Every structure is written in structure tokens, then in C-alpha cells.
Amino acid sequence: MWNLLEYAAWVLSALFGVLMVADLIRIDMTYDSELLISSREGEIEATAERHEL
Amino acid sequence: MEDFTSTAAGTDRIRLARVLGPSHVWALGVGIVLVGEYMGWNFSVGKGGMIAGLMACWVAGLLYTCVAMIDSEVTSTVAAAGGQYAQAKHIVGPLMAFNVGLFLVMAYTMLEAANAITVGFLLDTVAGMQGQAGLNQQPFIVLSIMFLAWLNYRGVLATLTFNLVITAIAFIAIIALFVSVQFGASAVPLDFSAITSDPLPYGWVGIIASLHFGLWYYLGIEGTCQAAEEVRSPARSLPYGTMAGIMTLLIAATMTWYICSGLMPWEYLGQAGTPLFDAARVTGNTGLMVLLFVGTAFATLASANGCINDASRAWFSMSRDRYLPSWFGAVHPVYRTPYRAIVFLVPIALIFALGAPLDQVVTFSILSGLLGYTFMTFNMVMFRNKWPLGKIKRGYVHPFHPLPTIVLLVLCSTAYLAVFLGYGTQLSAMMCFYIVASLWFHFRRYKFVRRGDQFTMPWPKPEGY
Amino acid sequence: MAYEPPKQSFAGQIFDVITLLVLTIGALYIPLYLGLAGAAKVPNPIANPTWEALGQNATEQQQWAALGVTDAAAANDMITARFDYSFSWSALIVMAVLVIGYFVMVVRLSDREYREVIEERFGTKRR
């Protein structure tokens, strides 16, 4: 039983790995790279909370 | 498109999804840490004996209460993904921020590796009890990391809701064990005679030495800050979730010490791989054994899950500022997660999980954490000096400043000494690593960083500059 | 005048990541390979081990049995193993200098960089 579980674990690991990498490649080809890295720190602050008294 | 926010300049931007509430913050903080009750803390008993183990538990508890108070104040004000990294960037300076970012990535990636190793070890123990000796642990180690990385990749809300459920179950398992042993469910009685017959096998130095692994009861509670950019109301949720987390852990840690020390000879406890599960085995009660097996498995998975979340946020934030290649600073347009950072850190975690022994990985993680706590002390003082109370709005102001800072500094120094006793070589190797990395950053990497853009908080100019 | 950083090529980005990786893995594995890592407990097994000689009372013997150790000889190594906490003061001083020196260096260099950041962010032009 444990031997089967070992194989199952290998297969599932590979599956999750492939899913992630495939999606990563697909997203990188679909979207503009400048858009993907457009997130900036502190935008919450600017819109939601002003830290001034 | 709904997924994007338009800025004043009219360009589309993607940012992390703001979907979390205080319970998710609790789940992230406690989820990362609770595994410390299921494994690792008991090495403190091995390093100093039973009493030293309890003292380490409470002294470390005090240290982390200070950490939680300080962190709540700073992070409720500097609410950005990357947590302490963003704090350091705004309060101390870029090189410190780079180092803090590395502390975070190292501490969490190593902890993630340690968790995966424990999953493998636990399954090996169970397989052994069923008569299958010598299980190949590798596929299970790889699977736990892969599955959790995939979960993280798919979105933060599902990830942390999952964490909330499994962390709650693991916490309830500890309470259930405590209560049922109190009501006599154990075939073997509790025995604390070693406290009187062999109180301090190493003398007083053992108490200091045991503090090294005493940190393990709570290590990672400060990870709540990493969620700042994904929490709906950071100024309220972060202090609330963090404080609730540290209280949960203080209760769980004391119960764990009591049960394990009572049910196992300290010589065994000091080297056990999964102490709470072993305690359940000693009771001879199958129900408890199954419950604590589930608890151990869930606690390790919750921890690894939170670690992937936190390490990737830190890596992502550093890349966004170009401290690291900007390629990693990308947000997934559909799932709204830092997907490149998540994928990149998977093989790193695997290298450590498959290649290094558990206590080394744990020590590396503890040391990175400890350096981070040392940073918090002077960070707090500088924060109050550069922006005194009343100059900017703080979500939470911690009481008795600067007492928690002083206590924290004293305890950190003691903890360095504790690590030095027995793991001095790692400490030196680690310091050399951070020194070399700092020089590399200052003289090579920093030239790619935009200076003024790093300061993103809408605060007035700091005093004294 | 705002500082305009150079644009980094893709190859340069990869090179930087590899540098950092080599550093990290080196820090963990070099002590391991040199055999310098870790505090191993040293067992001091006693001759003719019995549970009584090993200082285990009746309840503790029950506990060992529940953990699957029924023979005192099998627990001999585990019970008698102890850490060695003797250390040299010079090593302690070297460590203290490393840790303190590291923090002093980082804070000082950070402050120099921080002044630039503040100047650019809050320079006379903006406020």
C-alpha cells in the first residue's frame, strides 16, 4: 500500500508543478510584462488612509 | 476590467487582492507557529532538562509578547506587503531593508523545509507502526511543498481559509489531549518526579542553552505583517490578529510542555521528532493517537503554507523595489498573487528539505528570525524618534515604551548566547553570509534602485533629516 | 535631480539571482561539508544498564514501554547522552564582534543611503 502511495505522491507532485509552470508561461505570453510588474507599494495608503493628523 | 485599478496617470495597474479579515491574520500567524508545539520545542528540554524547558517556554513567551507589541504598532502604520522589510526601508534605510528581507525569506523558507521534513518523518513513523520499515520519505516531502505552492499560486483567500480550518483543528487537538489526560484517559500516569530527582542536568547554563529551541514555540508569529497589503483593514486587523495569536500560543505552549513532560521521560522527550504525537502514543488511547496524528500533519501543513505565503511576499516586495530583479515583482492578473516569486522559491525549499538535516535547517531559521528581532529593537526606537507620537496617525500604540524594547534586546542577546552554545559554527557562517550579502547589495545591487521611490508612505519628513 | 538607475539586462538579472543563491546555499552547506556543524550529543553508556541504574522510576519505565522501548540497554545511549557546553572565551568574543559589527555596519551604510532617499523624496522641490 505504501509503495503505491509513494508513486501517487510523485505523480501528484509532478502534476502540481506542471500546472503552475504551464500557467506561468501562459500568463507571461498573454499579458504585457510591464503590466504584470506594475504593482506599487503604498497604493493602499494613498487611497484609503492618510496618516496625517 | 475589474481586476485592474486605474491610477491617476490613466495607466492600468494590477495589485494584490485585498480580501482578508482578522481571522485570516490569526490563521496566518498561529498557523505558521503552532507546528512549533508539535515538533522542535522539545529540543529545549534536551538542551537543559525539564525545568529549563518550561523556563525557556515562558522567557521566549515574554520575548515574543514584546515582538508582538512592537510589531503591531509599526505594522499598523507601515501597512505594506513585505512587513518588516517595508518597515526597515522607511525607518532605518535601504541596506537594512535588504537584510531584513533576506531574514524573512530565509527564516520562512527554512521553516517550510523543516515542515516538509517533518511530514516525511511522521508518515515514516506511521508506516513503521504498520510494519512497513524504511519508507521513502522524498515523494511526500516534495508533494507537500508542491501542493501548498500550488494553493498559494491560486489565490490568497482560499490559501488562508484553508489555513484557518487546519490550524483550528490542530489547536483543538492540543486542548483535547490536555483535557482527556486530566480526566484520566491515559493508561500511564503523569510523572514529574524528574523535576525533583534531576532538576537541572546541565546546571544553570542549561537554562540559557535551552532558550535556543524555546524560541521555536513562537517563531513566525511576526509573519502576520506580511499580509498587510491583502487585509481589508490593516490598521485594525493586524494588531488584533497578532495579539490574539500570541495569546493562543502562550496557552498552547504551556499545555504542551505540561502534557509532554508528564508523559515522557525527559531524556526521550529531548530528542523526539514528534513529541505531541508520542505523548498520545504513551496514553495508549487510539482515538487520541489518531487525533494527534491529524493535528501534527495539519500543523506542519499550515506552517509550510503560511511560510510559502510570507516568503513569497517578502521576495515580491524586494523585487518591486528592484532590490532583486524586477521580474519577480509581478502579480498574477487573475489570481492576484505574486506568482513568479512563489514558483521561484519552490526549488529553493526543495533543496533544503531534501538535502539538509532537520536541526541544521531549524537553526538556520531560528537565527534568521533572531536577527530580525534584534532589528526590531532599534527600529522601534528610531520610529518613535523620527516620527514622535502625534506626528503621524498610528493604528495602535503599544504601552510602556521603551520597556518592551529593552526587554527584547536583553532576551535577544541571551538567545545569541544560547545558539552559540553548541551551534557556534552555524552562527558564524550565517553572520558571514549576511555580511557578504550586505556588501554585495551596497556596492553592486543598489545602483539599480530608484532612490526617492522607495519611500512610499504619505508621511511628513522624518525628524533630524 | 533624481537619480536615474541603469536598466538591467535580462542576463544581468539572472546573474544576480544566481549570485544570491550560491551565497545562501554556501552558507548552509559549507559548515555541513566541513563537518563543523552542530552540537552532537555524546552518549556515555554505563555498564550493565538496568532501569534503576539509569535513574528511571516505575512510572517512567511504563512510559518507555509505551514508546516501544522495553529493554533498558536499548535506552542506555539515549538516557546518558549529554551536550558539551564547554566553550572558549575567544570564540565567544569573536562571535560578539561579528554580530555587533554586522549591525553597526548595516545601520551606518543604511543611514548613508537613507539620507539620499529622504533628500530625493522630500527635496526642496516637492515640499
Tab-separated table of C-alpha atoms in Angstrom, chain B residues 46-47 89-90 92-96 99 103 106 188-189 191 193 202 209 262-265 267-268 271 281-282 324-325 327-328 344 348 351-352 355-356 360 364 371 374 378 386-387 416-417 420-422 425-427 429 431 433-436 438 440 442 444-452 454-455 457 459-462 465, chain C residues 3-8 10 12-17 19-21 23-25 27-29 31-32 36-39 41 54-57 59-60 62-64 66-69 78-85 87-88 91-92 95 98-99 102-103 105-107 109-118 120-123 126-127:
chain	number	residue	atom	x	y	z
B	46	GLY	CA	17.169	18.074	25.619
B	47	LYS	CA	19.455	21.075	25.940
B	89	LYS	CA	13.008	50.677	4.382
B	90	HIS	CA	11.053	53.587	5.786
B	92	VAL	CA	16.289	52.600	9.041
B	93	GLY	CA	17.347	52.585	5.403
B	94	PRO	CA	17.749	50.539	2.222
B	95	LEU	CA	20.611	48.227	3.231
B	96	MET	CA	18.851	47.304	6.476
B	99	ASN	CA	18.902	42.411	5.121
B	103	PHE	CA	15.967	37.349	7.096
B	106	MET	CA	15.474	32.648	4.856
B	188	VAL	CA	0.229	5.728	32.062
B	189	PRO	CA	0.038	8.388	34.796
B	191	ASP	CA	5.025	11.793	36.254
B	193	SER	CA	9.459	13.219	39.514
B	202	TYR	CA	23.315	20.869	32.970
B	209	ALA	CA	21.112	26.898	26.230
B	262	GLY	CA	4.466	14.485	32.339
B	263	LEU	CA	4.018	11.630	29.902
B	264	MET	CA	7.582	11.085	28.710
B	265	PRO	CA	10.992	10.719	30.360
B	267	GLU	CA	15.769	12.032	28.043
B	268	TYR	CA	13.378	10.719	25.405
B	271	GLN	CA	15.279	14.132	21.146
B	281	ARG	CA	1.100	7.070	21.869
B	282	VAL	CA	2.023	6.863	25.561
B	324	LEU	CA	16.135	41.910	-6.554
B	325	PRO	CA	15.479	41.521	-10.278
B	327	TRP	CA	10.992	40.219	-12.976
B	328	PHE	CA	9.901	38.714	-9.620
B	344	PHE	CA	10.850	30.550	-7.824
B	348	ILE	CA	14.929	26.521	-3.076
B	351	ILE	CA	16.988	21.865	-1.953
B	352	PHE	CA	16.950	22.395	1.783
B	355	GLY	CA	19.463	17.855	1.433
B	356	ALA	CA	19.989	19.094	4.971
B	360	GLN	CA	20.520	22.492	10.920
B	364	PHE	CA	19.246	28.484	10.260
B	371	LEU	CA	18.458	38.723	13.664
B	374	THR	CA	17.282	42.346	17.083
B	378	PHE	CA	16.449	49.774	17.286
B	386	LYS	CA	11.806	60.147	13.628
B	387	TRP	CA	8.021	60.363	13.894
B	416	TYR	CA	22.523	34.548	20.720
B	417	LEU	CA	24.467	33.080	23.625
B	420	PHE	CA	26.389	29.894	20.454
B	421	LEU	CA	26.381	27.047	22.996
B	422	GLY	CA	26.525	24.151	20.588
B	425	THR	CA	29.864	27.467	13.740
B	426	GLN	CA	26.468	27.976	12.134
B	427	LEU	CA	26.149	31.325	13.815
B	429	ALA	CA	28.712	31.052	8.921
B	431	MET	CA	26.899	36.167	10.024
B	433	PHE	CA	26.700	35.200	4.785
B	434	TYR	CA	24.800	38.316	5.792
B	435	ILE	CA	27.944	40.464	5.789
B	436	VAL	CA	28.914	39.343	2.280
B	438	SER	CA	25.235	43.278	2.535
B	440	TRP	CA	27.135	42.845	-2.450
B	442	HIS	CA	25.598	48.102	-1.191
B	444	ARG	CA	26.633	46.242	-6.727
B	445	ARG	CA	22.896	45.853	-6.498
B	446	TYR	CA	21.828	49.196	-5.087
B	447	LYS	CA	22.690	51.055	-8.269
B	448	PHE	CA	19.563	49.623	-9.914
B	449	VAL	CA	17.259	51.054	-7.258
B	450	ARG	CA	15.318	54.289	-7.689
B	451	ARG	CA	16.129	56.377	-4.624
B	452	GLY	CA	13.105	58.503	-3.820
B	454	GLN	CA	11.432	53.630	-2.072
B	455	PHE	CA	9.708	55.901	0.405
B	457	MET	CA	4.231	56.211	2.864
B	459	TRP	CA	4.231	60.732	5.886
B	460	PRO	CA	5.917	64.037	6.634
B	461	LYS	CA	9.699	64.290	6.526
B	462	PRO	CA	11.394	62.393	9.390
B	465	TYR	CA	16.940	64.781	8.322
C	3	TYR	CA	18.862	59.557	-9.590
C	4	GLU	CA	18.051	57.516	-12.699
C	5	PRO	CA	19.178	53.892	-12.318
C	6	PRO	CA	20.598	52.000	-15.307
C	7	LYS	CA	18.305	49.453	-16.903
C	8	GLN	CA	19.396	45.929	-16.110
C	10	PHE	CA	17.820	40.029	-18.523
C	12	GLY	CA	22.224	40.561	-15.573
C	13	GLN	CA	19.069	39.779	-13.612
C	14	ILE	CA	19.731	36.067	-13.861
C	15	PHE	CA	23.329	36.574	-12.852
C	16	ASP	CA	22.289	38.459	-9.721
C	17	VAL	CA	19.841	35.771	-8.663
C	19	THR	CA	24.957	35.045	-7.033
C	20	LEU	CA	22.486	35.242	-4.194
C	21	LEU	CA	21.614	31.555	-4.481
C	23	LEU	CA	25.764	32.595	-1.258
C	24	THR	CA	22.737	31.114	0.505
C	25	ILE	CA	23.433	27.514	-0.284
C	27	ALA	CA	26.255	29.400	3.993
C	28	LEU	CA	24.205	26.345	4.861
C	29	TYR	CA	26.210	23.594	3.242
C	31	PRO	CA	29.678	24.107	7.567
C	32	LEU	CA	27.942	20.787	6.876
C	36	LEU	CA	31.852	21.657	11.694
C	37	ALA	CA	28.123	21.798	12.054
C	38	GLY	CA	26.038	21.122	15.004
C	39	ALA	CA	26.238	20.009	18.550
C	41	LYS	CA	25.171	14.739	21.953
C	54	LEU	CA	19.679	4.645	34.634
C	55	GLY	CA	17.554	6.512	37.169
C	56	GLN	CA	14.158	5.605	35.724
C	57	ASN	CA	11.364	5.021	38.259
C	59	THR	CA	6.212	5.202	36.033
C	60	GLU	CA	8.988	6.206	33.683
C	62	GLN	CA	5.943	2.270	31.918
C	63	GLN	CA	6.352	5.327	29.696
C	64	TRP	CA	9.396	3.865	27.949
C	66	ALA	CA	4.587	2.665	25.807
C	67	LEU	CA	7.102	4.321	23.487
C	68	GLY	CA	8.261	0.908	22.365
C	69	VAL	CA	11.470	0.652	24.424
C	78	MET	CA	19.612	7.940	24.754
C	79	ILE	CA	19.466	8.427	28.509
C	80	THR	CA	23.174	9.012	29.072
C	81	ALA	CA	23.795	11.304	26.102
C	82	ARG	CA	24.811	14.832	27.093
C	83	PHE	CA	25.776	18.013	25.284
C	84	ASP	CA	29.171	19.524	25.827
C	85	TYR	CA	28.766	23.162	26.788
C	87	PHE	CA	33.423	26.811	25.129
C	88	SER	CA	36.346	29.132	24.650
C	91	ALA	CA	35.292	32.154	20.303
C	92	LEU	CA	32.594	33.950	22.251
C	95	MET	CA	31.044	35.908	17.773
C	98	LEU	CA	30.765	39.574	14.368
C	99	VAL	CA	27.177	40.175	15.456
C	102	TYR	CA	27.465	43.412	11.438
C	103	PHE	CA	24.655	45.512	12.855
C	105	MET	CA	27.965	48.257	9.552
C	106	VAL	CA	24.461	47.728	8.206
C	107	VAL	CA	22.951	50.622	10.137
C	109	LEU	CA	25.624	52.179	5.445
C	110	SER	CA	21.821	52.252	5.555
C	111	ASP	CA	21.839	55.708	7.035
C	112	ARG	CA	24.015	56.986	4.233
C	113	GLU	CA	21.609	55.563	1.652
C	114	TYR	CA	18.603	56.740	3.657
C	115	ARG	CA	19.735	60.363	3.556
C	116	GLU	CA	19.749	60.201	-0.252
C	117	VAL	CA	16.260	58.741	-0.262
C	118	ILE	CA	14.889	61.424	2.044
C	120	GLU	CA	15.130	62.960	-3.185
C	121	ARG	CA	11.677	62.339	-1.724
C	122	PHE	CA	11.359	65.489	0.355
C	123	GLY	CA	13.825	67.707	-1.507
C	126	ARG	CA	8.484	68.907	-3.578
C	127	ARG	CA	7.793	70.406	-0.167
